[in-house]
Amino acid sequence: MPDTSLDTVPPIPDFPLSREPGKPFDPPLEVLQRSKSEQLFPVRIWDGSTPWLVTGYEAIRALFTDARASVDDRKPGYPHWNEGMHSTGQKRPRSVFTSDAEEHTFYRRMLSKPFTCRRVEALREAVQKITDDHIDAILAGPQPADLVEKFALPIPSLVISRLLGVPYEDAEFFQEQSSMGLNRYATAEDTAKGAGALAKYLKGLLEKKMDDPAEDLVSDLAERVKAEEISLREAAQLATGILIAGHETTGGQIAVSIVALLENPDQLALLRDTDDPKVIATAAEELLRYCSIIQTGQRRIATEDIEVGGVTIRAGDGIILDVAPANWDIRQFPFPDQLRLDRDEGPNVAFGYGRHSCVGQQLARMELQISLPTLLRRIPTLKLTIPRDELLFKHDALSYGLYELPVTW
Ligand code: HEM
């Protein structure tokens, strides 16, 4: 139990219990006490454990860079997302997501080559072409069109397939498997099944690339397996992580950004009517902050006592770093609920911060910077076919997004 001498907060509202897509869900955590810090407080999560929920911008940045906040999900007391992650945690090979310090550097180095600015920039033309082709197909097709299926999801899926060297014909298979594992309510069986199927598939691909390499991430990893730097199992785990982290997130971000822009026509016009790369880059940052699609908190466990935001997190306490409220922290971002595409109030934490910050952030930024203005320019009359409140948001997934985005023009 976190150490805190605090007032009790009013009871949180009762949410209807539901597992249906797009419907409100049972609260994933229960606020226990208001802490004397405004930046973090203790909560109770699904397994009855009581980690700290960190919502303040300053505290989250301090903890993201604190080596005493470990990502090792095998440690007792680690605040797992759900039962599936908990029960498969011990068996999963270590990877970039779950290793600390030198071990983390070892895995992260394996991924650095494909995500260098040079390799990401080299994809720019391809991303523009993929975007244009998808818009051509939308314009040629029937109305209404679902922008999740026809735009937001296939663009990052194609890009990540290309970067990894995964044949796009297999995209449907990997989308299905990764959604299964990323569901907030995934059971141990779902997680093991989803991740297991992907890892098996990627092992096969790694073996193929060992004999027939190309200029892609799976070939880079295959080369390291051949050189006996990592095992085939570890390489498959790393590639699975990239595949899962790389398309569902960016797809969700594109879809939710479109809704945010349609709801703010003056801001939409700013992005549609500029070709200044700096203005577009600033706008994409604001959409990342405003939408903050990673909504269930990055997990850590304290290996020593940590003083932060005026309280002491004790060694062994779980920590949940919730980037969404931190990105809406009024002390850093005045009027946080307003979308202001020219905001200039410092970096947001949509991609985390510090040594575990998102490997794919340059790629994701580029995809947003290309896909959104291109869509707005080429289909300037775009509009939703149903009221915003009827949209099916992914309340039940670890990263926010939409199940469908029906539009006409
Ligand atoms: C809008 C899209 C995306 C968002 C909002 C996002 C968000 C994040 C966040 C918050 C973290 C930090 C995890 C932590 O500190 O615990 C992270 C890590 C990571 N992301 Fe992303 N991500 C996105 C797209 C991508 C893409 C496109 C890729 C790969 C192609 C990717 C690969 C990764 C990897 C491998 C890590 C782990 C890094 C490490 O632990 O060292 N992400 N991401």
mmCIF file of C-alpha atoms in Angstrom, residues 145-332:
data_model
loop_
_atom_site.group_PDB
_atom_site.id
_atom_site.type_symbol
_atom_site.label_atom_id
_atom_site.label_comp_id
_atom_site.label_asym_id
_atom_site.label_seq_id
_atom_site.Cartn_x
_atom_site.Cartn_y
_atom_site.Cartn_z
ATOM 1 C CA ALA A 145 -17.011 5.540 -46.565
ATOM 2 C CA ASP A 146 -15.465 4.223 -43.367
ATOM 3 C CA LEU A 147 -12.229 6.163 -42.876
ATOM 4 C CA VAL A 148 -10.905 3.671 -40.330
ATOM 5 C CA GLU A 149 -11.032 0.807 -42.796
ATOM 6 C CA LYS A 150 -10.144 2.831 -45.883
ATOM 7 C CA PHE A 151 -7.609 5.305 -44.530
ATOM 8 C CA ALA A 152 -6.546 5.452 -40.881
ATOM 9 C CA LEU A 153 -5.614 1.795 -40.408
ATOM 10 C CA PRO A 154 -4.272 0.707 -43.817
ATOM 11 C CA ILE A 155 -1.781 3.585 -44.120
ATOM 12 C CA PRO A 156 0.253 2.744 -40.976
ATOM 13 C CA SER A 157 -0.225 -0.978 -41.640
ATOM 14 C CA LEU A 158 1.292 -0.668 -45.096
ATOM 15 C CA VAL A 159 4.116 1.523 -43.804
ATOM 16 C CA ILE A 160 4.990 -0.802 -40.939
ATOM 17 C CA SER A 161 4.790 -3.823 -43.225
ATOM 18 C CA ARG A 162 7.249 -2.169 -45.564
ATOM 19 C CA LEU A 163 9.603 -1.143 -42.764
ATOM 20 C CA LEU A 164 9.592 -4.630 -41.287
ATOM 21 C CA GLY A 165 9.568 -6.464 -44.598
ATOM 22 C CA VAL A 166 6.246 -8.212 -43.833
ATOM 23 C CA PRO A 167 4.242 -9.000 -46.989
ATOM 24 C CA TYR A 168 1.137 -6.794 -46.980
ATOM 25 C CA GLU A 169 -1.068 -9.751 -47.942
ATOM 26 C CA ASP A 170 -0.608 -10.826 -44.303
ATOM 27 C CA ALA A 171 -1.817 -7.477 -42.905
ATOM 28 C CA GLU A 172 -5.318 -8.680 -42.096
ATOM 29 C CA PHE A 173 -3.921 -11.580 -40.098
ATOM 30 C CA PHE A 174 -1.635 -9.373 -38.003
ATOM 31 C CA GLN A 175 -4.292 -6.711 -37.443
ATOM 32 C CA GLU A 176 -6.619 -9.344 -36.019
ATOM 33 C CA GLN A 177 -4.018 -10.940 -33.793
ATOM 34 C CA SER A 178 -2.690 -7.671 -32.403
ATOM 35 C CA SER A 179 -6.169 -6.272 -31.651
ATOM 36 C CA MET A 180 -6.867 -9.442 -29.700
ATOM 37 C CA GLY A 181 -3.835 -8.921 -27.458
ATOM 38 C CA LEU A 182 -4.400 -5.155 -27.095
ATOM 39 C CA ASN A 183 -7.941 -5.402 -25.793
ATOM 40 C CA ARG A 184 -8.276 -3.949 -22.323
ATOM 41 C CA TYR A 185 -10.175 -7.057 -21.217
ATOM 42 C CA ALA A 186 -7.885 -9.567 -22.883
ATOM 43 C CA THR A 187 -7.804 -12.805 -20.946
ATOM 44 C CA ALA A 188 -4.592 -14.746 -20.467
ATOM 45 C CA GLU A 189 -5.762 -16.989 -23.275
ATOM 46 C CA ASP A 190 -6.428 -14.073 -25.707
ATOM 47 C CA THR A 191 -3.039 -12.477 -25.050
ATOM 48 C CA ALA A 192 -1.159 -15.740 -25.366
ATOM 49 C CA LYS A 193 -3.069 -16.663 -28.517
ATOM 50 C CA GLY A 194 -2.633 -13.251 -30.217
ATOM 51 C CA ALA A 195 1.024 -12.736 -29.359
ATOM 52 C CA GLY A 196 1.820 -16.432 -29.871
ATOM 53 C CA ALA A 197 0.390 -16.466 -33.396
ATOM 54 C CA LEU A 198 2.307 -13.309 -34.342
ATOM 55 C CA ALA A 199 5.567 -14.546 -32.837
ATOM 56 C CA LYS A 200 5.198 -17.844 -34.731
ATOM 57 C CA TYR A 201 4.549 -16.008 -37.968
ATOM 58 C CA LEU A 202 7.548 -13.706 -37.435
ATOM 59 C CA LYS A 203 9.837 -16.617 -36.561
ATOM 60 C CA GLY A 204 9.031 -18.090 -39.958
ATOM 61 C CA LEU A 205 9.716 -14.757 -41.661
ATOM 62 C CA LEU A 206 13.022 -14.336 -39.769
ATOM 63 C CA GLU A 207 14.132 -17.770 -40.942
ATOM 64 C CA LYS A 208 13.298 -16.817 -44.542
ATOM 65 C CA LYS A 209 15.200 -13.512 -44.274
ATOM 66 C CA MET A 210 18.266 -15.259 -42.862
ATOM 67 C CA ASP A 211 18.685 -16.893 -46.264
ATOM 68 C CA ASP A 212 17.295 -14.067 -48.348
ATOM 69 C CA PRO A 213 17.848 -10.691 -46.643
ATOM 70 C CA ALA A 214 16.523 -7.331 -47.843
ATOM 71 C CA GLU A 215 16.722 -3.721 -46.633
ATOM 72 C CA ASP A 216 14.198 -4.072 -43.789
ATOM 73 C CA LEU A 217 13.913 -4.511 -40.030
ATOM 74 C CA VAL A 218 13.240 -8.249 -40.009
ATOM 75 C CA SER A 219 16.368 -8.752 -42.158
ATOM 76 C CA ASP A 220 18.410 -6.606 -39.698
ATOM 77 C CA LEU A 221 17.198 -8.802 -36.850
ATOM 78 C CA ALA A 222 17.787 -11.979 -38.866
ATOM 79 C CA GLU A 223 21.389 -10.888 -39.375
ATOM 80 C CA ARG A 224 21.794 -10.501 -35.592
ATOM 81 C CA VAL A 225 20.322 -13.959 -35.029
ATOM 82 C CA LYS A 226 22.803 -15.356 -37.536
ATOM 83 C CA ALA A 227 25.652 -13.561 -35.738
ATOM 84 C CA GLU A 228 24.301 -15.138 -32.492
ATOM 85 C CA GLU A 229 23.793 -11.747 -30.850
ATOM 86 C CA ILE A 230 20.174 -12.666 -30.020
ATOM 87 C CA SER A 231 18.068 -15.788 -30.175
ATOM 88 C CA LEU A 232 15.388 -16.366 -32.791
ATOM 89 C CA ARG A 233 12.787 -16.143 -30.012
ATOM 90 C CA GLU A 234 14.050 -12.733 -28.842
ATOM 91 C CA ALA A 235 14.159 -11.424 -32.427
ATOM 92 C CA ALA A 236 10.569 -12.596 -33.000
ATOM 93 C CA GLN A 237 9.509 -10.913 -29.743
ATOM 94 C CA LEU A 238 11.084 -7.595 -30.808
ATOM 95 C CA ALA A 239 9.522 -7.704 -34.266
ATOM 96 C CA THR A 240 6.117 -8.630 -32.758
ATOM 97 C CA GLY A 241 6.368 -5.617 -30.428
ATOM 98 C CA ILE A 242 7.070 -3.281 -33.343
ATOM 99 C CA LEU A 243 4.288 -4.736 -35.426
ATOM 100 C CA ILE A 244 1.746 -4.308 -32.627
ATOM 101 C CA ALA A 245 3.020 -0.907 -31.412
ATOM 102 C CA GLY A 246 3.379 0.446 -34.929
ATOM 103 C CA HIS A 247 0.001 0.289 -36.623
ATOM 104 C CA GLU A 248 -2.884 0.183 -34.152
ATOM 105 C CA THR A 249 -1.537 3.269 -32.350
ATOM 106 C CA THR A 250 -0.925 5.401 -35.418
ATOM 107 C CA GLY A 251 -4.208 4.241 -36.967
ATOM 108 C CA GLY A 252 -6.071 5.308 -33.820
ATOM 109 C CA GLN A 253 -4.260 8.635 -33.730
ATOM 110 C CA ILE A 254 -5.138 9.410 -37.362
ATOM 111 C CA ALA A 255 -8.824 8.496 -36.863
ATOM 112 C CA VAL A 256 -9.308 10.435 -33.616
ATOM 113 C CA SER A 257 -7.411 13.425 -35.072
ATOM 114 C CA ILE A 258 -9.853 13.566 -37.999
ATOM 115 C CA VAL A 259 -12.784 13.742 -35.560
ATOM 116 C CA ALA A 260 -11.031 16.436 -33.498
ATOM 117 C CA LEU A 261 -10.423 18.493 -36.642
ATOM 118 C CA LEU A 262 -13.988 18.121 -37.937
ATOM 119 C CA GLU A 263 -15.213 19.354 -34.562
ATOM 120 C CA ASN A 264 -12.938 22.411 -34.761
ATOM 121 C CA PRO A 265 -13.446 23.824 -38.264
ATOM 122 C CA ASP A 266 -11.285 26.923 -37.673
ATOM 123 C CA GLN A 267 -8.363 24.703 -36.666
ATOM 124 C CA LEU A 268 -9.064 22.331 -39.543
ATOM 125 C CA ALA A 269 -8.796 25.295 -41.927
ATOM 126 C CA LEU A 270 -5.378 26.211 -40.479
ATOM 127 C CA LEU A 271 -4.004 22.778 -41.305
ATOM 128 C CA ARG A 272 -5.760 22.493 -44.677
ATOM 129 C CA ASP A 273 -4.592 25.881 -45.929
ATOM 130 C CA THR A 274 -0.888 25.736 -45.129
ATOM 131 C CA ASP A 275 2.034 24.068 -46.802
ATOM 132 C CA ASP A 276 4.544 25.331 -44.239
ATOM 133 C CA PRO A 277 6.197 22.186 -42.788
ATOM 134 C CA LYS A 278 6.777 23.927 -39.434
ATOM 135 C CA VAL A 279 3.098 24.840 -39.072
ATOM 136 C CA ILE A 280 2.116 21.286 -40.009
ATOM 137 C CA ALA A 281 4.616 19.794 -37.527
ATOM 138 C CA THR A 282 3.327 22.029 -34.691
ATOM 139 C CA ALA A 283 -0.258 21.084 -35.579
ATOM 140 C CA ALA A 284 0.579 17.359 -35.457
ATOM 141 C CA GLU A 285 2.150 17.821 -31.989
ATOM 142 C CA GLU A 286 -1.023 19.491 -30.754
ATOM 143 C CA LEU A 287 -3.160 16.663 -32.134
ATOM 144 C CA LEU A 288 -0.903 14.172 -30.335
ATOM 145 C CA ARG A 289 -1.331 16.122 -27.093
ATOM 146 C CA TYR A 290 -5.054 16.719 -27.470
ATOM 147 C CA CYS A 291 -5.979 13.144 -28.439
ATOM 148 C CA SER A 292 -3.415 11.398 -26.179
ATOM 149 C CA ILE A 293 -4.432 7.979 -27.428
ATOM 150 C CA ILE A 294 -2.312 5.954 -24.992
ATOM 151 C CA GLN A 295 -4.984 6.010 -22.360
ATOM 152 C CA THR A 296 -4.265 3.257 -19.886
ATOM 153 C CA GLY A 297 -0.944 4.328 -18.474
ATOM 154 C CA GLN A 298 2.619 3.118 -18.875
ATOM 155 C CA ARG A 299 3.514 0.727 -16.077
ATOM 156 C CA ARG A 300 6.526 0.800 -13.739
ATOM 157 C CA ILE A 301 7.592 -0.560 -10.355
ATOM 158 C CA ALA A 302 9.771 1.339 -7.854
ATOM 159 C CA THR A 303 13.017 -0.493 -7.035
ATOM 160 C CA GLU A 304 13.913 2.087 -4.339
ATOM 161 C CA ASP A 305 12.071 4.858 -2.487
ATOM 162 C CA ILE A 306 11.434 7.795 -4.830
ATOM 163 C CA GLU A 307 10.467 11.325 -3.726
ATOM 164 C CA VAL A 308 8.294 12.981 -6.321
ATOM 165 C CA GLY A 309 5.663 15.715 -6.327
ATOM 166 C CA GLY A 310 5.907 16.025 -2.531
ATOM 167 C CA VAL A 311 5.208 12.330 -1.722
ATOM 168 C CA THR A 312 7.321 9.198 -1.290
ATOM 169 C CA ILE A 313 6.792 6.263 -3.581
ATOM 170 C CA ARG A 314 8.085 3.266 -1.596
ATOM 171 C CA ALA A 315 10.317 0.546 -3.050
ATOM 172 C CA GLY A 316 7.975 -2.168 -4.363
ATOM 173 C CA ASP A 317 5.072 0.226 -5.115
ATOM 174 C CA GLY A 318 3.564 0.001 -8.569
ATOM 175 C CA ILE A 319 3.447 3.146 -10.707
ATOM 176 C CA ILE A 320 1.087 4.023 -13.581
ATOM 177 C CA LEU A 321 2.319 6.871 -15.768
ATOM 178 C CA ASP A 322 -0.818 8.223 -17.409
ATOM 179 C CA VAL A 323 0.198 10.403 -20.330
ATOM 180 C CA ALA A 324 -3.346 11.579 -21.172
ATOM 181 C CA PRO A 325 -4.003 13.672 -18.030
ATOM 182 C CA ALA A 326 -0.363 14.805 -18.018
ATOM 183 C CA ASN A 327 -0.897 16.177 -21.518
ATOM 184 C CA TRP A 328 -3.962 17.997 -20.208
ATOM 185 C CA ASP A 329 -2.173 19.347 -17.104
ATOM 186 C CA ILE A 330 -3.373 22.934 -16.848
ATOM 187 C CA ARG A 331 -0.086 24.022 -15.239
ATOM 188 C CA GLN A 332 1.706 23.189 -18.488
#
